[in-house]
Amino acid sequence: MPDPTVLFPTVLGGVAALLRLPGLLRNPHDPLLRAVMAMLVAGVGVFFFTSVPVVAKINELTGVPNAAAPFDYFWAMACAASGIVLIINWRGGSPERIRRATRWCIGGYGTLCVALVVLFAQAEAPVERLRDLDTYYANTPYMREMIVLYLVGHTAAATVMASMCWRWLRHVGGELRAGLALMVTGYGLAIGFGLLKFTALGARWAGADWDVLSTEVARGFTSVAAPLIACGMVLPIVVRRFRGRWQDWTRYRRLEPLSRLVGGLAPTRAAVSVPLLASVGVRRLQRESLIHDGLLTLNPYFDLGLRARTLAEAVADGATGDRAAADADAAMVLAAVETMRADPERRVIASSRALQEPAGEDRDLVRISQALVHTWKRAAGGPGAGGATR
C-alpha cells in the first residue's frame, strides 16, 4: 500500500498544478504563473522521487548506491528556487529588476545543484541507505558537505518564503489572507524540518544518535508542510472561481422574472445559440442581452410621468433610493408592456423618431426584476402575473 504521507501531498500538489494549468496555457509568458507552476511541479517531484520505492528504483537503474540522493536534492532545490522566484514576482517592481533577481536566484540554486552533484561524485558512499542517508553519512567527507549544502539551501528558501508571506498576510484579507496563513504555517514547518535535520546531524558529529529526529520527526513535518503550502496556493483560486460562478448563477436566477416579461419583445432576436453545456456566465450574458433588447423595444412606450409618480410615492412610503427607483422602473416597464400589447401594429414604434432615454443602461436590472416579483405578489391574478410568460 502506498505511503499516505507521500501519496497525499503528491496527489494534492498534482491537483493544484492542474488547476493552474489552464491559466498558464492562456498566458504562457506570465512569469508569475510560470513560477507557481514550477513550484507545484517541483513539489510533486520532491515527494514522488523521495519515496522509498522510487529511491530504490533509481539506485537500481543507475547501478550506483545512493544515486537518488543528488537527484532528490535537485528537486528540493528546484522547489526552493521556484518559491523564491514566486515571491520576487509577487513583490512586484520594475520588469528589469524582477528579471535580474530571478536570474540571480536561478543562477544561485543552479550552482548549488552542480555543487551537490560534484560533491556526491567525490564521496565514498558504497552502502545504500534508503531512509537515513543524512545521518548515516554525516561524518563522511564530501557527503557531509553535500548534505549540509542541501539543508542550507532548503532552510534559507523556507525562511524567505515564510517571512515574505507573513509580511503580506498583514495587509490583505479574505481568502488571500487565509491562503497566506496556510503558507506561513507550511513554511514554518519546513523551517522546522531543516532545524531537526541539522540537530540530528549535530548529534552525529558529537558522537550521539538522534537519528529519529531526521528519519521520523522531520519527515512528518515536511509531510504536513507540503499540503498546507499547496492548499494555501490553491485556496484563493478555488474560492474566487466558486464565488464568481455563484454570483453569475444568482444574477441569472434573479433576472428570470424580468426576462420572462420583456425577453421576447424584440422584433428580431440575435441568432446566437448557447451550447447545452455553456457556463452559467454565458447564459447570464445572454439573458441580460435579451432583457436589454426587450427594454429597447419598449422604450417608446415608457411613461416617464408614471415613473416619477411611482418613485415619489415609494420614497414617501419610506423606501430607500435604490429600492424606490427599482419599484418605479418596474411599474413603468409593466405599464409599457400593457401599452405595447394594446398596439399590435406597433404604430408607436413606427412613428417614434427618437427614444426617450437609454433603455436600462444605468438601471439595476436585478432590482427591477425582483421588484416585478413583489408587484406580481401584491397584485396576484392581475395582468402582470398572468401575462408575463413568453
Short mmCIF file of N, CA and C in Angstrom, two decimals, residues 198-277:
data_model
loop_
_atom_site.label_atom_id
_atom_site.label_comp_id
_atom_site.label_asym_id
_atom_site.label_seq_id
_atom_site.Cartn_x
_atom_site.Cartn_y
_atom_site.Cartn_z
N PHE A 198 19.34 19.41 10.98
CA PHE A 198 20.61 19.93 11.49
C PHE A 198 20.90 19.41 12.89
N THR A 199 19.86 19.29 13.71
CA THR A 199 20.04 18.79 15.06
C THR A 199 20.52 17.34 15.05
N ALA A 200 19.91 16.53 14.18
CA ALA A 200 20.33 15.13 14.08
C ALA A 200 21.76 15.02 13.56
N LEU A 201 22.12 15.88 12.60
CA LEU A 201 23.49 15.87 12.10
C LEU A 201 24.47 16.30 13.19
N GLY A 202 24.11 17.35 13.93
CA GLY A 202 24.97 17.82 15.02
C GLY A 202 25.18 16.75 16.06
N ALA A 203 24.13 15.99 16.35
CA ALA A 203 24.27 14.89 17.32
C ALA A 203 25.26 13.85 16.81
N ARG A 204 25.19 13.53 15.52
CA ARG A 204 26.14 12.58 14.95
C ARG A 204 27.58 13.11 15.05
N TRP A 205 27.74 14.41 14.76
CA TRP A 205 29.08 14.99 14.85
C TRP A 205 29.61 14.95 16.29
N ALA A 206 28.69 15.01 17.26
CA ALA A 206 29.09 14.98 18.67
C ALA A 206 29.19 13.55 19.21
N GLY A 207 28.91 12.56 18.37
CA GLY A 207 29.02 11.17 18.80
C GLY A 207 27.75 10.59 19.36
N ALA A 208 26.62 11.33 19.27
CA ALA A 208 25.34 10.83 19.79
C ALA A 208 24.49 10.31 18.62
N ASP A 209 23.38 9.68 18.97
CA ASP A 209 22.48 9.11 17.96
C ASP A 209 21.07 9.66 18.18
N TRP A 210 20.76 10.73 17.46
CA TRP A 210 19.41 11.30 17.49
C TRP A 210 18.77 11.14 16.11
N ASP A 211 19.06 10.03 15.48
CA ASP A 211 18.61 9.82 14.10
C ASP A 211 17.10 9.89 13.95
N VAL A 212 16.37 9.56 14.99
CA VAL A 212 14.91 9.57 14.90
C VAL A 212 14.38 10.95 14.54
N LEU A 213 15.10 12.01 14.94
CA LEU A 213 14.67 13.37 14.57
C LEU A 213 14.68 13.56 13.05
N SER A 214 15.64 12.93 12.38
CA SER A 214 15.77 13.07 10.93
C SER A 214 14.87 12.11 10.18
N THR A 215 14.85 10.86 10.62
CA THR A 215 14.14 9.83 9.86
C THR A 215 12.64 9.81 10.11
N GLU A 216 12.19 10.23 11.28
CA GLU A 216 10.77 10.15 11.62
C GLU A 216 10.13 11.53 11.80
N VAL A 217 10.66 12.29 12.75
CA VAL A 217 10.01 13.56 13.09
C VAL A 217 10.10 14.56 11.94
N ALA A 218 11.28 14.72 11.37
CA ALA A 218 11.46 15.70 10.29
C ALA A 218 10.59 15.34 9.09
N ARG A 219 10.51 14.07 8.77
CA ARG A 219 9.69 13.65 7.63
C ARG A 219 8.21 13.94 7.89
N GLY A 220 7.80 13.79 9.14
CA GLY A 220 6.43 14.14 9.48
C GLY A 220 6.15 15.62 9.28
N PHE A 221 7.14 16.45 9.62
CA PHE A 221 6.99 17.89 9.43
C PHE A 221 6.76 18.23 7.96
N THR A 222 7.61 17.69 7.09
CA THR A 222 7.50 18.05 5.67
C THR A 222 6.26 17.43 5.03
N SER A 223 5.80 16.28 5.55
CA SER A 223 4.58 15.68 5.02
C SER A 223 3.36 16.54 5.31
N VAL A 224 3.38 17.30 6.39
CA VAL A 224 2.29 18.21 6.72
C VAL A 224 2.49 19.55 6.02
N ALA A 225 3.75 19.97 5.91
CA ALA A 225 4.04 21.28 5.32
C ALA A 225 3.60 21.36 3.87
N ALA A 226 3.89 20.33 3.08
CA ALA A 226 3.58 20.37 1.65
C ALA A 226 2.09 20.56 1.36
N PRO A 227 1.18 19.77 2.00
CA PRO A 227 -0.25 20.02 1.75
C PRO A 227 -0.70 21.41 2.18
N LEU A 228 -0.14 21.93 3.29
CA LEU A 228 -0.53 23.26 3.73
C LEU A 228 -0.12 24.32 2.70
N ILE A 229 1.08 24.19 2.17
CA ILE A 229 1.55 25.15 1.17
C ILE A 229 0.72 25.04 -0.10
N ALA A 230 0.46 23.81 -0.55
CA ALA A 230 -0.35 23.62 -1.76
C ALA A 230 -1.76 24.16 -1.57
N CYS A 231 -2.36 23.88 -0.41
CA CYS A 231 -3.70 24.40 -0.12
C CYS A 231 -3.69 25.93 -0.07
N GLY A 232 -2.64 26.49 0.50
CA GLY A 232 -2.55 27.95 0.55
C GLY A 232 -2.50 28.57 -0.81
N MET A 233 -1.85 27.92 -1.76
CA MET A 233 -1.79 28.44 -3.13
C MET A 233 -3.11 28.26 -3.87
N VAL A 234 -3.77 27.14 -3.62
CA VAL A 234 -4.98 26.82 -4.37
C VAL A 234 -6.22 27.51 -3.80
N LEU A 235 -6.26 27.70 -2.49
CA LEU A 235 -7.47 28.21 -1.84
C LEU A 235 -7.98 29.51 -2.46
N PRO A 236 -7.15 30.56 -2.64
CA PRO A 236 -7.69 31.79 -3.25
C PRO A 236 -8.26 31.56 -4.64
N ILE A 237 -7.63 30.69 -5.43
CA ILE A 237 -8.11 30.42 -6.79
C ILE A 237 -9.48 29.76 -6.75
N VAL A 238 -9.60 28.72 -5.93
CA VAL A 238 -10.85 27.96 -5.86
C VAL A 238 -11.98 28.84 -5.34
N VAL A 239 -11.70 29.60 -4.27
CA VAL A 239 -12.75 30.44 -3.68
C VAL A 239 -13.21 31.50 -4.67
N ARG A 240 -12.28 32.16 -5.35
CA ARG A 240 -12.66 33.20 -6.30
C ARG A 240 -13.44 32.62 -7.47
N ARG A 241 -13.00 31.46 -7.95
CA ARG A 241 -13.71 30.84 -9.06
C ARG A 241 -15.12 30.43 -8.64
N PHE A 242 -15.25 29.85 -7.45
CA PHE A 242 -16.57 29.45 -6.96
C PHE A 242 -17.45 30.67 -6.74
N ARG A 243 -16.87 31.73 -6.15
CA ARG A 243 -17.65 32.93 -5.88
C ARG A 243 -18.15 33.56 -7.19
N GLY A 244 -17.27 33.60 -8.21
CA GLY A 244 -17.68 34.18 -9.48
C GLY A 244 -18.83 33.41 -10.11
N ARG A 245 -18.74 32.08 -10.07
CA ARG A 245 -19.81 31.28 -10.65
C ARG A 245 -21.09 31.38 -9.84
N TRP A 246 -20.96 31.45 -8.53
CA TRP A 246 -22.14 31.61 -7.69
C TRP A 246 -22.82 32.95 -7.95
N GLN A 247 -22.04 34.01 -8.11
CA GLN A 247 -22.60 35.32 -8.40
C GLN A 247 -23.30 35.32 -9.76
N ASP A 248 -22.67 34.65 -10.75
CA ASP A 248 -23.31 34.55 -12.07
C ASP A 248 -24.64 33.81 -11.98
N TRP A 249 -24.64 32.69 -11.23
CA TRP A 249 -25.87 31.91 -11.09
C TRP A 249 -26.95 32.70 -10.36
N THR A 250 -26.57 33.39 -9.30
CA THR A 250 -27.55 34.17 -8.54
C THR A 250 -28.16 35.27 -9.41
N ARG A 251 -27.30 35.98 -10.15
CA ARG A 251 -27.81 37.04 -11.02
C ARG A 251 -28.69 36.46 -12.13
N TYR A 252 -28.27 35.35 -12.71
CA TYR A 252 -29.06 34.70 -13.76
C TYR A 252 -30.45 34.33 -13.24
N ARG A 253 -30.48 33.74 -12.06
CA ARG A 253 -31.77 33.32 -11.49
C ARG A 253 -32.65 34.51 -11.14
N ARG A 254 -32.06 35.55 -10.57
CA ARG A 254 -32.86 36.69 -10.15
C ARG A 254 -33.35 37.54 -11.32
N LEU A 255 -32.71 37.40 -12.49
CA LEU A 255 -33.16 38.12 -13.67
C LEU A 255 -34.31 37.41 -14.39
N GLU A 256 -34.67 36.23 -13.96
CA GLU A 256 -35.69 35.45 -14.67
C GLU A 256 -37.03 36.18 -14.80
N PRO A 257 -37.58 36.80 -13.74
CA PRO A 257 -38.88 37.48 -13.92
C PRO A 257 -38.84 38.55 -14.99
N LEU A 258 -37.81 39.38 -14.99
CA LEU A 258 -37.70 40.43 -16.00
C LEU A 258 -37.49 39.84 -17.39
N SER A 259 -36.73 38.75 -17.46
CA SER A 259 -36.50 38.09 -18.74
C SER A 259 -37.81 37.52 -19.30
N ARG A 260 -38.61 36.92 -18.44
CA ARG A 260 -39.90 36.38 -18.91
C ARG A 260 -40.83 37.47 -19.40
N LEU A 261 -40.71 38.65 -18.80
CA LEU A 261 -41.61 39.74 -19.16
C LEU A 261 -41.20 40.42 -20.46
N VAL A 262 -39.93 40.70 -20.64
CA VAL A 262 -39.51 41.53 -21.78
C VAL A 262 -38.54 40.81 -22.72
N GLY A 263 -38.09 39.62 -22.34
CA GLY A 263 -37.03 38.97 -23.13
C GLY A 263 -37.42 38.60 -24.54
N GLY A 264 -38.71 38.46 -24.83
CA GLY A 264 -39.13 38.08 -26.18
C GLY A 264 -39.81 39.19 -26.94
N LEU A 265 -39.67 40.43 -26.49
CA LEU A 265 -40.39 41.54 -27.12
C LEU A 265 -39.68 42.11 -28.34
N ALA A 266 -38.39 41.91 -28.44
CA ALA A 266 -37.66 42.46 -29.58
C ALA A 266 -38.17 41.83 -30.87
N PRO A 267 -38.38 42.62 -31.94
CA PRO A 267 -38.91 42.07 -33.19
C PRO A 267 -38.00 41.03 -33.82
N THR A 268 -36.71 41.20 -33.70
CA THR A 268 -35.74 40.21 -34.20
C THR A 268 -34.77 39.87 -33.10
N ARG A 269 -34.45 38.60 -32.96
CA ARG A 269 -33.53 38.16 -31.93
C ARG A 269 -32.25 37.68 -32.59
N ALA A 270 -31.15 37.99 -31.94
CA ALA A 270 -29.86 37.56 -32.49
C ALA A 270 -29.79 36.05 -32.55
N ALA A 271 -29.34 35.55 -33.69
CA ALA A 271 -29.27 34.09 -33.89
C ALA A 271 -28.02 33.53 -33.22
N VAL A 272 -28.01 33.62 -31.91
CA VAL A 272 -26.87 33.11 -31.15
C VAL A 272 -27.37 31.94 -30.32
N SER A 273 -26.89 30.76 -30.62
CA SER A 273 -27.31 29.58 -29.87
C SER A 273 -26.31 29.31 -28.76
N VAL A 274 -26.84 29.12 -27.57
CA VAL A 274 -25.99 28.83 -26.43
C VAL A 274 -25.82 27.33 -26.33
N PRO A 275 -24.60 26.84 -26.31
CA PRO A 275 -24.40 25.39 -26.22
C PRO A 275 -25.05 24.81 -24.97
N LEU A 276 -25.40 23.54 -25.05
CA LEU A 276 -26.07 22.88 -23.93
C LEU A 276 -25.22 22.95 -22.67
N LEU A 277 -23.90 22.81 -22.82
CA LEU A 277 -23.00 22.79 -21.67
C LEU A 277 -22.36 24.16 -21.43
#
